[in-house]
Each structure stands twice: as structure tokens, then as C-alpha cells.
mmCIF file of C-alpha atoms and ligand atoms in Angstrom:
data_model
loop_
_atom_site.group_PDB
_atom_site.id
_atom_site.type_symbol
_atom_site.label_atom_id
_atom_site.label_comp_id
_atom_site.label_asym_id
_atom_site.label_seq_id
_atom_site.Cartn_x
_atom_site.Cartn_y
_atom_site.Cartn_z
ATOM 1 C CA UNK A 694 -29.736 23.048 7.495
ATOM 2 C CA UNK A 695 -29.818 23.383 11.160
ATOM 3 C CA UNK A 696 -29.107 20.745 13.801
ATOM 4 C CA UNK A 697 -32.526 20.342 14.623
ATOM 5 C CA UNK A 698 -33.621 20.118 11.231
ATOM 6 C CA UNK A 699 -31.204 17.341 10.466
ATOM 7 C CA UNK A 700 -32.841 15.275 13.223
ATOM 8 C CA UNK A 701 -35.978 15.478 12.124
ATOM 9 C CA UNK A 702 -35.196 14.837 8.748
ATOM 10 C CA UNK A 703 -33.264 11.755 9.948
ATOM 11 C CA UNK A 704 -36.508 10.536 11.861
ATOM 12 C CA UNK A 705 -38.263 10.476 8.844
ATOM 13 C CA UNK A 706 -36.102 8.378 6.700
ATOM 14 C CA UNK A 707 -37.352 5.431 5.485
ATOM 15 C CA UNK A 708 -40.945 5.113 6.549
ATOM 16 C CA UNK A 709 -40.222 3.803 9.594
ATOM 17 C CA UNK A 710 -43.387 5.646 11.395
ATOM 18 C CA UNK A 711 -45.294 2.758 9.504
ATOM 19 C CA UNK A 712 -43.784 -0.203 10.909
ATOM 20 C CA UNK A 713 -43.196 1.791 14.485
ATOM 21 C CA UNK A 714 -47.348 2.891 14.417
ATOM 22 C CA UNK A 715 -47.969 -0.836 13.812
ATOM 23 C CA UNK A 716 -45.901 -2.041 16.715
ATOM 24 C CA UNK A 717 -46.787 0.632 19.005
ATOM 25 C CA UNK A 718 -50.436 -0.460 18.274
ATOM 26 C CA UNK A 719 -49.884 -4.344 18.739
ATOM 27 C CA UNK A 720 -48.140 -3.478 22.117
ATOM 28 C CA UNK A 721 -51.181 -1.152 23.243
ATOM 29 C CA UNK A 722 -53.645 -3.986 22.148
ATOM 30 C CA UNK A 723 -51.803 -6.585 24.225
ATOM 31 C CA UNK A 724 -51.578 -4.216 27.194
ATOM 32 C CA UNK A 725 -55.256 -4.128 26.892
ATOM 33 C CA UNK A 726 -55.721 -7.619 27.359
ATOM 34 C CA UNK A 727 -56.460 -8.310 23.624
ATOM 35 C CA UNK A 728 -54.796 -11.927 22.282
ATOM 36 C CA UNK A 729 -52.493 -10.251 20.095
ATOM 37 C CA UNK A 730 -50.015 -12.425 18.074
ATOM 38 C CA UNK A 731 -47.247 -10.519 16.267
ATOM 39 C CA UNK A 732 -46.146 -12.007 12.970
ATOM 40 C CA UNK A 733 -44.220 -8.919 12.534
ATOM 41 C CA UNK A 734 -40.950 -10.085 14.748
ATOM 42 C CA UNK A 735 -37.685 -10.513 12.855
ATOM 43 C CA UNK A 736 -36.168 -12.573 15.373
ATOM 44 C CA UNK A 737 -35.878 -16.465 15.934
ATOM 45 C CA UNK A 738 -38.623 -17.258 19.112
ATOM 46 C CA UNK A 739 -36.162 -19.855 20.444
ATOM 47 C CA UNK A 740 -34.116 -18.857 23.712
ATOM 48 C CA UNK A 741 -30.220 -18.935 23.061
ATOM 49 C CA UNK A 742 -28.744 -22.226 23.120
ATOM 50 C CA UNK A 743 -27.529 -23.450 26.621
ATOM 51 C CA UNK A 744 -24.012 -23.753 25.344
ATOM 52 C CA UNK A 745 -23.549 -20.103 24.816
ATOM 53 C CA UNK A 746 -25.249 -19.404 28.121
ATOM 54 C CA UNK A 747 -22.943 -21.598 29.908
ATOM 55 C CA UNK A 748 -19.686 -19.856 28.134
ATOM 56 C CA UNK A 749 -20.772 -16.422 29.069
ATOM 57 C CA UNK A 750 -21.586 -17.046 32.837
ATOM 58 C CA UNK A 751 -18.075 -18.888 32.401
ATOM 59 C CA UNK A 752 -16.674 -15.886 31.284
ATOM 60 C CA UNK A 753 -17.751 -13.551 33.480
ATOM 61 C CA UNK A 754 -16.552 -15.878 36.535
ATOM 62 C CA UNK A 755 -12.898 -15.962 34.715
ATOM 63 C CA UNK A 756 -13.333 -12.018 34.887
ATOM 64 C CA UNK A 757 -13.299 -11.713 31.194
ATOM 65 C CA UNK A 758 -14.737 -8.314 32.357
ATOM 66 C CA UNK A 759 -11.881 -5.628 30.829
ATOM 67 C CA UNK A 760 -11.964 -3.389 27.800
ATOM 68 C CA UNK A 761 -11.866 -5.666 24.728
ATOM 69 C CA UNK A 762 -9.697 -5.526 21.857
ATOM 70 C CA UNK A 763 -11.328 -2.797 19.494
ATOM 71 C CA UNK A 764 -11.038 -4.967 16.526
ATOM 72 C CA UNK A 765 -12.488 -7.736 18.641
ATOM 73 C CA UNK A 766 -10.859 -10.335 20.709
ATOM 74 C CA UNK A 767 -8.395 -12.032 18.724
ATOM 75 C CA UNK A 768 -9.665 -15.704 19.991
ATOM 76 C CA UNK A 769 -13.140 -14.659 18.610
ATOM 77 C CA UNK A 770 -11.960 -13.542 15.367
ATOM 78 C CA UNK A 771 -9.517 -16.851 15.213
ATOM 79 C CA UNK A 772 -12.982 -18.431 15.884
ATOM 80 C CA UNK A 773 -14.656 -16.457 12.955
ATOM 81 C CA UNK A 774 -11.649 -16.995 10.737
ATOM 82 C CA UNK A 775 -11.896 -20.724 11.085
ATOM 83 C CA UNK A 776 -15.136 -20.711 10.853
ATOM 84 C CA UNK A 777 -15.765 -18.595 7.782
ATOM 85 C CA UNK A 778 -12.831 -20.067 5.892
ATOM 86 C CA UNK A 779 -14.431 -23.656 6.079
ATOM 87 C CA UNK A 780 -17.891 -22.098 5.033
ATOM 88 C CA UNK A 781 -16.287 -19.629 1.989
ATOM 89 C CA UNK A 782 -13.828 -22.674 1.103
ATOM 90 C CA UNK A 783 -10.639 -19.998 1.244
ATOM 91 C CA UNK A 784 -8.502 -18.774 4.050
ATOM 92 C CA UNK A 785 -9.436 -15.890 5.661
ATOM 93 C CA UNK A 786 -7.078 -13.739 7.882
ATOM 94 C CA UNK A 787 -8.154 -12.242 10.903
ATOM 95 C CA UNK A 788 -6.491 -9.081 10.721
ATOM 96 C CA UNK A 789 -9.437 -8.656 7.820
ATOM 97 C CA UNK A 790 -12.368 -9.392 10.588
ATOM 98 C CA UNK A 791 -14.091 -6.463 12.753
ATOM 99 C CA UNK A 792 -16.303 -7.882 15.451
ATOM 100 C CA UNK A 793 -19.396 -5.367 15.823
ATOM 101 C CA UNK A 794 -22.176 -4.918 18.158
ATOM 102 C CA UNK A 795 -24.498 -6.950 15.961
ATOM 103 C CA UNK A 796 -24.069 -7.183 12.142
ATOM 104 C CA UNK A 797 -25.879 -3.757 11.285
ATOM 105 C CA UNK A 798 -23.056 -1.140 12.197
ATOM 106 C CA UNK A 799 -21.192 -2.948 9.019
ATOM 107 C CA UNK A 800 -23.558 -0.790 6.982
ATOM 108 C CA UNK A 801 -22.789 2.787 8.050
ATOM 109 C CA UNK A 802 -18.976 1.337 8.656
ATOM 110 C CA UNK A 803 -18.977 0.304 5.180
ATOM 111 C CA UNK A 804 -20.639 3.730 3.784
ATOM 112 C CA UNK A 805 -18.393 5.836 5.946
ATOM 113 C CA UNK A 806 -14.943 4.702 4.554
ATOM 114 C CA UNK A 807 -16.121 4.202 0.764
ATOM 115 C CA UNK A 808 -18.310 7.300 0.143
ATOM 116 C CA UNK A 809 -18.039 11.045 -0.022
ATOM 117 C CA UNK A 810 -21.382 12.870 -0.056
ATOM 118 C CA UNK A 811 -23.038 12.889 -3.215
ATOM 119 C CA UNK A 812 -21.952 9.116 -4.063
ATOM 120 C CA UNK A 813 -24.288 6.667 -5.156
ATOM 121 C CA UNK A 814 -25.417 3.658 -3.254
ATOM 122 C CA UNK A 815 -27.707 1.110 -5.324
ATOM 123 C CA UNK A 816 -29.982 -1.350 -3.330
ATOM 124 C CA UNK A 817 -32.152 -3.730 -4.609
ATOM 125 C CA UNK A 818 -35.621 -3.479 -3.939
ATOM 126 C CA UNK A 819 -37.233 -5.227 -1.903
ATOM 127 C CA UNK A 820 -34.506 -4.053 1.034
ATOM 128 C CA UNK A 821 -33.900 -4.179 4.745
ATOM 129 C CA UNK A 822 -34.830 -0.903 5.887
ATOM 130 C CA UNK A 823 -31.547 0.080 7.724
ATOM 131 C CA UNK A 824 -29.803 0.219 3.999
ATOM 132 C CA UNK A 825 -31.611 3.443 2.732
ATOM 133 C CA UNK A 826 -31.805 5.316 6.355
ATOM 134 C CA UNK A 827 -27.731 5.067 6.331
ATOM 135 C CA UNK A 828 -27.713 5.940 2.655
ATOM 136 C CA UNK A 829 -29.568 9.454 3.489
ATOM 137 C CA UNK A 830 -27.618 10.192 6.867
ATOM 138 C CA UNK A 831 -24.297 10.134 5.152
ATOM 139 C CA UNK A 832 -25.671 12.482 2.124
ATOM 140 C CA UNK A 833 -25.451 9.750 -0.679
ATOM 141 C CA UNK A 834 -27.845 9.241 -3.452
ATOM 142 C CA UNK A 835 -29.942 6.623 -3.508
ATOM 143 C CA UNK A 836 -30.645 4.184 -6.314
ATOM 144 C CA UNK A 837 -33.481 1.466 -6.285
ATOM 145 C CA UNK A 838 -33.555 -1.484 -8.500
ATOM 146 C CA UNK A 839 -36.403 -3.755 -8.456
ATOM 147 C CA UNK A 840 -35.296 -7.345 -8.128
ATOM 148 C CA UNK A 841 -36.943 -9.941 -10.426
ATOM 149 C CA UNK A 842 -40.087 -11.870 -9.134
ATOM 150 C CA UNK A 843 -37.988 -15.091 -7.847
ATOM 151 C CA UNK A 844 -35.384 -12.731 -6.091
ATOM 152 C CA UNK A 845 -32.897 -12.631 -9.149
ATOM 153 C CA UNK A 846 -31.187 -9.709 -10.471
ATOM 154 C CA UNK A 847 -32.129 -7.374 -13.617
ATOM 155 C CA UNK A 848 -28.601 -7.010 -14.812
ATOM 156 C CA UNK A 849 -29.725 -4.824 -17.751
ATOM 157 C CA UNK A 850 -31.217 -2.544 -15.942
ATOM 158 C CA UNK A 851 -28.594 -2.425 -12.893
ATOM 159 C CA UNK A 852 -26.064 -1.853 -15.173
ATOM 160 C CA UNK A 853 -28.183 1.315 -16.787
ATOM 161 C CA UNK A 854 -27.597 2.973 -12.959
ATOM 162 C CA UNK A 855 -24.221 2.490 -12.385
ATOM 163 C CA UNK A 856 -21.985 5.548 -12.836
ATOM 164 C CA UNK A 857 -18.717 6.556 -12.077
ATOM 165 C CA UNK A 858 -20.210 8.175 -8.817
ATOM 166 C CA UNK A 859 -21.682 4.519 -7.965
ATOM 167 C CA UNK A 860 -19.302 2.948 -4.645
ATOM 168 C CA UNK A 861 -21.618 0.694 -3.437
ATOM 169 C CA UNK A 862 -24.260 -2.201 -4.334
ATOM 170 C CA UNK A 863 -25.851 -3.821 -1.163
ATOM 171 C CA UNK A 864 -26.882 -7.272 -1.748
ATOM 172 C CA UNK A 865 -29.127 -9.314 0.986
ATOM 173 C CA UNK A 866 -29.081 -13.388 0.376
ATOM 174 C CA UNK A 867 -31.095 -14.975 2.032
ATOM 175 C CA UNK A 868 -33.289 -11.869 1.547
ATOM 176 C CA UNK A 869 -35.241 -10.438 4.147
ATOM 177 C CA UNK A 870 -37.907 -10.156 3.349
ATOM 178 C CA UNK A 871 -38.404 -12.897 0.524
ATOM 179 C CA UNK A 872 -36.110 -15.555 1.593
ATOM 180 C CA UNK A 873 -34.860 -15.694 -2.006
ATOM 181 C CA UNK A 874 -31.257 -17.126 -2.374
ATOM 182 C CA UNK A 875 -28.430 -15.916 -4.300
ATOM 183 C CA UNK A 876 -28.068 -18.074 -7.792
ATOM 184 C CA UNK A 877 -24.560 -19.177 -8.773
ATOM 185 C CA UNK A 878 -25.608 -17.506 -12.354
ATOM 186 C CA UNK A 879 -25.883 -14.268 -10.514
ATOM 187 C CA UNK A 880 -22.826 -14.457 -8.521
ATOM 188 C CA UNK A 881 -20.864 -14.940 -11.351
ATOM 189 C CA UNK A 882 -22.323 -12.037 -13.315
ATOM 190 C CA UNK A 883 -21.783 -9.529 -9.727
ATOM 191 C CA UNK A 884 -18.090 -10.557 -10.153
ATOM 192 C CA UNK A 885 -18.107 -9.242 -13.615
ATOM 193 C CA UNK A 886 -19.845 -6.327 -12.731
ATOM 194 C CA UNK A 887 -17.082 -5.578 -10.411
ATOM 195 C CA UNK A 888 -14.398 -6.284 -13.103
ATOM 196 C CA UNK A 889 -16.548 -3.980 -15.263
ATOM 197 C CA UNK A 890 -16.945 -0.890 -12.940
ATOM 198 C CA UNK A 891 -13.202 -0.471 -10.687
ATOM 199 C CA UNK A 892 -14.524 1.970 -8.432
ATOM 200 C CA UNK A 893 -17.808 -0.060 -7.156
ATOM 201 C CA UNK A 894 -17.961 -2.483 -4.145
ATOM 202 C CA UNK A 895 -20.331 -4.808 -2.692
ATOM 203 C CA UNK A 896 -21.474 -5.007 0.501
ATOM 204 C CA UNK A 897 -22.718 -8.644 1.036
ATOM 205 C CA UNK A 898 -25.529 -8.829 3.978
ATOM 206 C CA UNK A 899 -25.592 -12.681 4.457
ATOM 207 C CA UNK A 900 -27.148 -12.737 8.177
ATOM 208 C CA UNK A 901 -29.603 -15.200 7.212
ATOM 209 C CA UNK A 902 -26.837 -17.640 5.800
ATOM 210 C CA UNK A 903 -27.501 -20.526 8.055
ATOM 211 C CA UNK A 904 -31.185 -20.439 7.801
ATOM 212 C CA UNK A 905 -31.809 -22.164 4.891
ATOM 213 C CA UNK A 906 -33.924 -24.671 3.767
ATOM 214 C CA UNK A 907 -33.216 -25.935 0.395
ATOM 215 C CA UNK A 908 -30.490 -25.178 -2.104
ATOM 216 C CA UNK A 909 -26.894 -23.732 -1.313
ATOM 217 C CA UNK A 910 -25.889 -20.681 0.380
ATOM 218 C CA UNK A 911 -23.771 -18.651 -2.508
ATOM 219 C CA UNK A 912 -21.270 -15.550 -1.221
ATOM 220 C CA UNK A 913 -19.371 -13.545 -3.584
ATOM 221 C CA UNK A 914 -16.838 -12.898 -1.146
ATOM 222 C CA UNK A 915 -14.258 -15.667 -1.995
ATOM 223 C CA UNK A 916 -14.197 -14.428 -5.573
ATOM 224 C CA UNK A 917 -13.315 -11.168 -5.116
ATOM 225 C CA UNK A 918 -11.873 -10.364 -1.302
ATOM 226 C CA UNK A 919 -10.854 -6.638 -2.497
ATOM 227 C CA UNK A 920 -14.046 -5.322 -3.097
ATOM 228 C CA UNK A 921 -16.528 -7.282 -1.518
ATOM 229 C CA UNK A 922 -17.426 -6.851 1.724
ATOM 230 C CA UNK A 923 -19.399 -9.470 4.266
ATOM 231 C CA UNK A 924 -21.801 -8.734 6.848
ATOM 232 C CA UNK A 925 -22.625 -11.297 9.090
ATOM 233 C CA UNK A 926 -24.138 -11.931 12.846
ATOM 234 C CA UNK A 927 -24.806 -14.063 15.432
ATOM 235 C CA UNK A 928 -28.268 -12.698 15.783
ATOM 236 C CA UNK A 929 -30.570 -15.066 13.676
ATOM 237 C CA UNK A 930 -28.686 -17.903 13.730
ATOM 238 C CA UNK A 931 -27.749 -18.704 17.345
ATOM 239 C CA UNK A 932 -31.025 -16.954 18.303
ATOM 240 C CA UNK A 933 -28.841 -13.821 19.831
ATOM 241 C CA UNK A 934 -30.550 -10.956 18.879
ATOM 242 C CA UNK A 935 -30.306 -9.102 22.116
ATOM 243 C CA UNK A 936 -26.486 -10.115 22.733
ATOM 244 C CA UNK A 937 -25.676 -7.967 19.963
ATOM 245 C CA UNK A 938 -22.656 -9.632 18.051
ATOM 246 C CA UNK A 939 -21.993 -9.541 14.529
ATOM 247 C CA UNK A 940 -18.868 -9.424 12.238
ATOM 248 C CA UNK A 941 -17.757 -7.923 9.033
ATOM 249 C CA UNK A 942 -15.079 -9.240 6.643
ATOM 250 C CA UNK A 943 -13.216 -6.317 4.668
ATOM 251 C CA UNK A 944 -10.349 -5.609 2.418
ATOM 252 C CA UNK A 945 -7.131 -5.333 4.317
ATOM 253 C CA UNK A 946 -6.736 -1.471 4.174
ATOM 254 C CA UNK A 947 -10.138 -0.599 5.347
ATOM 255 C CA UNK A 948 -9.382 -2.325 8.982
ATOM 256 C CA UNK A 949 -7.133 0.234 10.138
ATOM 257 C CA UNK A 950 -9.760 3.151 9.788
ATOM 258 C CA UNK A 951 -12.616 0.852 11.106
ATOM 259 C CA UNK A 952 -10.632 0.026 14.517
ATOM 260 C CA UNK A 953 -9.937 3.483 14.825
ATOM 261 C CA UNK A 954 -13.563 4.387 14.387
ATOM 262 C CA UNK A 955 -14.643 1.602 16.489
ATOM 263 C CA UNK A 956 -12.300 2.395 19.460
ATOM 264 C CA UNK A 957 -13.436 5.806 19.850
ATOM 265 C CA UNK A 958 -17.153 5.232 19.401
ATOM 266 C CA UNK A 959 -17.991 1.829 21.153
ATOM 267 C CA UNK A 960 -14.515 -0.025 21.735
ATOM 268 C CA UNK A 961 -16.441 -2.981 20.735
ATOM 269 C CA UNK A 962 -19.046 -5.480 21.865
ATOM 270 C CA UNK A 963 -19.086 -6.488 25.335
ATOM 271 C CA UNK A 964 -15.709 -8.555 26.379
ATOM 272 C CA UNK A 965 -17.456 -11.668 27.963
ATOM 273 C CA UNK A 966 -20.795 -11.563 25.211
ATOM 274 C CA UNK A 967 -17.386 -12.007 22.832
ATOM 275 C CA UNK A 968 -16.419 -15.031 24.626
ATOM 276 C CA UNK A 969 -19.813 -16.845 24.454
ATOM 277 C CA UNK A 970 -19.615 -16.188 20.586
ATOM 278 C CA UNK A 971 -16.458 -18.416 20.682
ATOM 279 C CA UNK A 972 -18.540 -21.228 22.229
ATOM 280 C CA UNK A 973 -21.632 -20.589 19.214
ATOM 281 C CA UNK A 974 -19.007 -21.156 16.541
ATOM 282 C CA UNK A 975 -17.062 -23.936 18.192
ATOM 283 C CA UNK A 976 -19.299 -25.906 20.738
ATOM 284 C CA UNK A 977 -20.938 -29.172 18.801
ATOM 285 C CA UNK A 978 -23.936 -28.950 21.048
ATOM 286 C CA UNK A 979 -24.837 -25.545 20.050
ATOM 287 C CA UNK A 980 -24.231 -26.078 16.060
ATOM 288 C CA UNK A 981 -26.800 -29.247 16.709
ATOM 289 C CA UNK A 982 -29.343 -26.628 18.322
ATOM 290 C CA UNK A 983 -29.184 -24.623 15.077
ATOM 291 C CA UNK A 984 -29.688 -27.668 12.702
ATOM 292 C CA UNK A 985 -32.618 -27.995 14.942
ATOM 293 C CA UNK A 986 -34.189 -24.404 15.121
ATOM 294 C CA UNK A 987 -33.743 -24.512 10.883
ATOM 295 C CA UNK A 988 -35.781 -27.687 10.926
ATOM 296 C CA UNK A 989 -38.225 -26.573 13.241
ATOM 297 C CA UNK A 990 -38.454 -23.084 10.801
ATOM 298 C CA UNK A 991 -38.518 -25.432 7.737
ATOM 299 C CA UNK A 992 -41.689 -27.080 9.229
ATOM 300 C CA UNK A 993 -43.491 -23.727 9.938
ATOM 301 C CA UNK A 994 -42.544 -22.549 6.569
ATOM 302 C CA UNK A 995 -44.257 -25.499 5.041
ATOM 303 C CA UNK A 996 -47.378 -25.005 7.476
ATOM 304 C CA UNK A 997 -47.615 -21.602 6.734
ATOM 305 C CA UNK A 998 -47.046 -22.064 2.905
ATOM 306 C CA UNK A 999 -49.470 -24.131 2.351
ATOM 307 C CA UNK A 1000 -52.258 -22.120 4.542
ATOM 308 C CA UNK A 1001 -51.430 -19.160 2.387
ATOM 309 C CA UNK A 1002 -51.796 -20.616 -0.821
ATOM 310 C CA UNK A 1003 -55.092 -22.347 0.320
ATOM 311 C CA UNK A 1004 -56.218 -18.612 0.970
ATOM 312 C CA UNK A 1005 -55.436 -17.764 -2.583
ATOM 313 C CA UNK A 1006 -52.249 -16.094 -2.152
ATOM 314 C CA UNK A 1007 -49.259 -16.921 -4.746
ATOM 315 C CA UNK A 1008 -45.595 -16.114 -3.723
ATOM 316 C CA UNK A 1009 -42.143 -17.346 -4.002
ATOM 317 C CA UNK A 1010 -41.499 -19.804 -1.264
ATOM 318 C CA UNK A 1011 -38.803 -18.813 0.581
ATOM 319 C CA UNK A 1012 -35.621 -20.727 0.459
ATOM 320 C CA UNK A 1013 -34.096 -18.877 3.661
ATOM 321 C CA UNK A 1014 -34.668 -17.006 6.365
ATOM 322 C CA UNK A 1015 -38.128 -16.673 8.324
ATOM 323 C CA UNK A 1016 -40.666 -14.489 6.410
ATOM 324 C CA UNK A 1017 -43.367 -14.656 3.627
ATOM 325 C CA UNK A 1018 -43.351 -11.738 1.210
ATOM 326 C CA UNK A 1019 -46.703 -11.538 -0.120
ATOM 327 C CA UNK A 1020 -49.017 -9.125 -2.357
ATOM 328 C CA UNK A 1021 -52.500 -8.479 -0.632
ATOM 329 C CA UNK A 1022 -53.650 -6.625 -3.506
ATOM 330 C CA UNK A 1023 -54.916 -3.446 -1.511
ATOM 331 C CA UNK A 1024 -52.873 -1.110 0.751
ATOM 332 C CA UNK A 1025 -50.635 -3.105 2.782
ATOM 333 C CA UNK A 1026 -50.438 -0.114 5.557
ATOM 334 C CA UNK A 1027 -54.598 -0.549 5.670
ATOM 335 C CA UNK A 1028 -54.434 -4.341 5.684
ATOM 336 C CA UNK A 1029 -51.925 -4.699 8.352
ATOM 337 C CA UNK A 1030 -53.733 -2.088 10.404
ATOM 338 C CA UNK A 1031 -57.518 -3.671 10.028
ATOM 339 C CA UNK A 1032 -55.910 -6.807 10.853
ATOM 340 C CA UNK A 1033 -54.684 -5.880 13.641
ATOM 341 C CA UNK A 1034 -57.364 -4.300 15.071
ATOM 342 C CA UNK A 1035 -60.002 -6.537 13.881
ATOM 343 C CA UNK A 1036 -58.122 -10.096 14.618
ATOM 344 C CA UNK A 1037 -55.026 -8.874 16.593
ATOM 345 C CA UNK A 1038 -52.705 -10.214 14.143
ATOM 346 C CA UNK A 1039 -49.535 -7.701 13.352
ATOM 347 C CA UNK A 1040 -47.782 -8.132 10.085
ATOM 348 C CA UNK A 1041 -45.278 -5.859 8.489
ATOM 349 C CA UNK A 1042 -46.486 -3.313 5.793
ATOM 350 C CA UNK A 1043 -44.477 -4.394 2.483
ATOM 351 C CA UNK A 1044 -43.615 -0.664 1.981
ATOM 352 C CA UNK A 1045 -40.930 -0.387 4.367
ATOM 353 C CA UNK A 1046 -38.911 -2.737 1.951
ATOM 354 C CA UNK A 1047 -39.362 -0.371 -0.817
ATOM 355 C CA UNK A 1048 -41.551 1.773 -2.621
ATOM 356 C CA UNK A 1049 -42.802 -1.085 -5.021
ATOM 357 C CA UNK A 1050 -44.454 -3.011 -2.306
ATOM 358 C CA UNK A 1051 -46.983 -0.967 -0.930
ATOM 359 C CA UNK A 1052 -49.461 -3.612 -1.351
ATOM 360 C CA UNK A 1053 -47.090 -6.401 0.111
ATOM 361 C CA UNK A 1054 -46.880 -7.956 3.626
ATOM 362 C CA UNK A 1055 -44.239 -9.673 5.387
ATOM 363 C CA UNK A 1056 -45.335 -12.412 7.466
ATOM 364 C CA UNK A 1057 -42.841 -13.837 9.841
ATOM 365 C CA UNK A 1058 -42.903 -17.475 10.780
ATOM 366 C CA UNK A 1059 -40.671 -17.167 13.787
ATOM 367 C CA UNK A 1060 -43.566 -17.835 16.338
ATOM 368 C CA UNK A 1061 -44.569 -21.089 17.996
ATOM 369 C CA UNK A 1062 -46.546 -23.784 15.674
ATOM 370 C CA UNK A 1063 -49.842 -23.165 18.030
ATOM 371 C CA UNK A 1064 -49.319 -19.294 17.339
ATOM 372 C CA UNK A 1065 -49.281 -19.733 13.443
ATOM 373 C CA UNK A 1066 -52.050 -22.094 13.242
ATOM 374 C CA UNK A 1067 -54.501 -19.260 15.570
ATOM 375 C CA UNK A 1068 -53.131 -16.584 13.279
ATOM 376 C CA UNK A 1069 -53.703 -18.158 9.809
ATOM 377 C CA UNK A 1070 -57.098 -18.967 11.150
ATOM 378 C CA UNK A 1071 -57.793 -15.633 12.072
ATOM 379 C CA UNK A 1072 -56.186 -14.276 8.922
ATOM 380 C CA UNK A 1073 -58.629 -16.814 6.651
ATOM 381 C CA UNK A 1074 -61.888 -15.031 8.719
ATOM 382 C CA UNK A 1075 -60.576 -11.598 8.028
ATOM 383 C CA UNK A 1076 -60.103 -12.216 4.283
ATOM 384 C CA UNK A 1077 -63.740 -13.741 4.599
HETATM 385 N N1 PLP B 1878 -29.120 -7.343 7.910
HETATM 386 C C1 PLP B 1878 -30.885 -7.934 7.572
HETATM 387 C C2 PLP B 1878 -31.168 -8.388 6.231
HETATM 388 C C3 PLP B 1878 -31.577 -7.974 8.842
HETATM 389 O O1 PLP B 1878 -32.516 -8.743 8.289
HETATM 390 C C4 PLP B 1878 -31.277 -7.828 9.920
HETATM 391 C C5 PLP B 1878 -31.944 -7.776 11.389
HETATM 392 O O2 PLP B 1878 -32.960 -7.791 11.464
HETATM 393 C C6 PLP B 1878 -29.767 -6.895 10.454
HETATM 394 C C7 PLP B 1878 -29.011 -7.044 9.281
HETATM 395 C C8 PLP B 1878 -29.046 -6.947 11.371
HETATM 396 O O3 PLP B 1878 -29.038 -7.945 12.109
HETATM 397 P P1 PLP B 1878 -28.141 -7.585 13.896
HETATM 398 O O4 PLP B 1878 -27.507 -5.894 13.782
HETATM 399 O O5 PLP B 1878 -28.732 -8.161 14.865
HETATM 400 O O6 PLP B 1878 -27.168 -8.264 13.689
#
């Protein structure tokens, strides 16, 4: 394959053009002066908590402006280790933590280290669109297993897909786009799966782990630290999407490779942003801000859920994250286009979360109550 062909192929991976089309159209309509409301966003609408901003200003004033340690500054890794050890109820050493530019790089870093071209990666559908992108970029074989309606894992089917070339299973709970949570039973069965298939690793994407409305966040990490990799992020929890700060917790042997890789690619996230990250984890005021955000998301979830069910949609109410994933019964792309053109409401077509979801759309409730009310009124009108 010629260099340029490869790039063309990458651009077409994962049906991004559909989502890009909707977003571009939403921006164009807005620029023309139309009252566009976007429920296609994947980020909190709240500003970053003051305590984090203050810590950033302080770090800049204190000249924390030099190259960071390529694994992440030790003070931040220490804060992450304390935070995660408490949450996961296990000791986590700072030697297993790699601080990254947002959580996203943990996906290619994991594949880069664990796979050879032709190896297999299993995604549970619906999935976050960055996963299939990297599977294809690394020339891996993509296998897709559709989750049960309630977000639980169909283990018989999953097992049938695993071969001795299967290196990675990616799980994401709370889920984007469904908001489903990992059950304790599924977690135990995942651990059995690791015992049964010794060349398999699990990448557990837990970026929504703090945005939960009921139930308990369950992670397989504490139960198998050799073969479970954690992807976490400051983006959603602390309304820090633009700051680009996240981390991975890896089996220790992986770190020396990843640090080398990181140091040659990025060195790491901006030094003073890493100092602000310490405040995010340690400042009690910030933690209270997070609790307030989650309460507000819950209020919006309940409101949107009630409106959607009155419109006749049936769905599993999300227990975490900030999305509804609903079957609209027609082509989701067409639905999204027409809803935007006729009512100026942008939603995300379900097809980008996997081929089984062409009749679905994702509705984000990370928007003001006022906008959500107006958007639900317009959606109701549209359906009529
Ligand atoms: N994982 C999931 C499931 C996500 O929804 C997102 C963001 O939308 C990410 C990872 C990446 O987040 P970030 O790179 O901002 O940390």
C-alpha cells in the first residue's frame, strides 16, 4: 500500500464522516444564525472548578514551566496512586501509572505493546469510536460482540470469538453511549475469562467512573493487576476536556516501554496542567464541585428520560455517563439529519457506535436544563 493510500484508508475508518457531517452542519447552521441546540456533545457543559484553575495559575507563577517527567510528574502520580488505591481498595504503586494527554492515548499505547499485526481485538458493541480506529491503524483483526440490551456481556458468544490470536478485550463501564454499568457477576466472569485464556488482556475504560447516579462503580482492575489495564481521565469528572489530562494504570513491565514511547512522542502533558491535576484530586472544594455536577446531571437525566418515554421511546435508563441511546425505528443518520435541518437539534447517529445500531441515536444531556427542555419540545414536534 502506498503511503497516501494508507492515510486515505485511516480517514475512512469507523464511519466518522457521518458524525463529522452532522457536527459540521450544526456549526454551519449556527453560523447562519439558526438557534441550534447540540445534544451531540461528549463533554460536561460546566466550567472547570475554580480550585483547579487556581492551581494552574499558581503553577505558572511558580515557574512550573519546564519539561515534565515523561512518565508524569511524581507528585501527580503520587496523588493518582492515593486516589485510585482508595477507590479500588488496593495499593497501587506510582511505578504503574503513566500520565497521558487525555485518557485516549492509553488505547494506542496498549495495542502498540500487546499486539502484532494480525492479532485480534474484541470490542463490545456499542463501543466508543476511538477503539475501532486504532484496531485498524495497527492492522489488527476487529471482532465485535454485541452486548445484551441491559449492557451485560453475552459470555457464551464472547468465548466463541476468542482464539489464541486474541490479545485484547476492551470494556467501557459506565458506557458511552448507553450509561450501563459493569455488574459484579460480569466482573467475576471476566476474571474467569482471563484465567481461561492466558494470552488475553482487558483494557477497562472507566472515564465515566465518577459520573454515576445509582449503583456502585465496579472495576476488574483490583482482581487481576497483571492483565487488566485501566484507562482514566480528568476530562469528564472535572470538566477538563480541553486540558488534556488522563492516565493509564498498567502492569509494571509495560511501563519502561511506554515511558520511552511517550518521551519520544510527547514527553507528556503540559507541566503546569499536571500540577493542576493534583488539585483536582486533592482539593476538597473541587470534590464538592464534582458532587454538585453529578447531582445536576442526575436531574437532567431524569427530566430527559421522562420526556423520551412520554414520546414513546423505550430504553434502559443510564446509571452513569450523560447519554441516552435510543432506537428511533428508522435510519438514525437520516433521523439526525432531518432533526437538525428541520428543528435545529443535533444528536449523534448510532451507527458510529457499531454496525448493529444504524437505527439508534445518542442524545447527550450535558447541556443546560433550559436547552434540554427546548430540545425535547422540538423533538416532540418533529416526531409529530
Ligand atoms: N473513553 C470514552 C468512553 C470516552 O467517551 C472518551 C471521550 O469522549 C474518552 C475515552 C477519551 O477521553 P479523553 O481523551 O478526553 O480523556
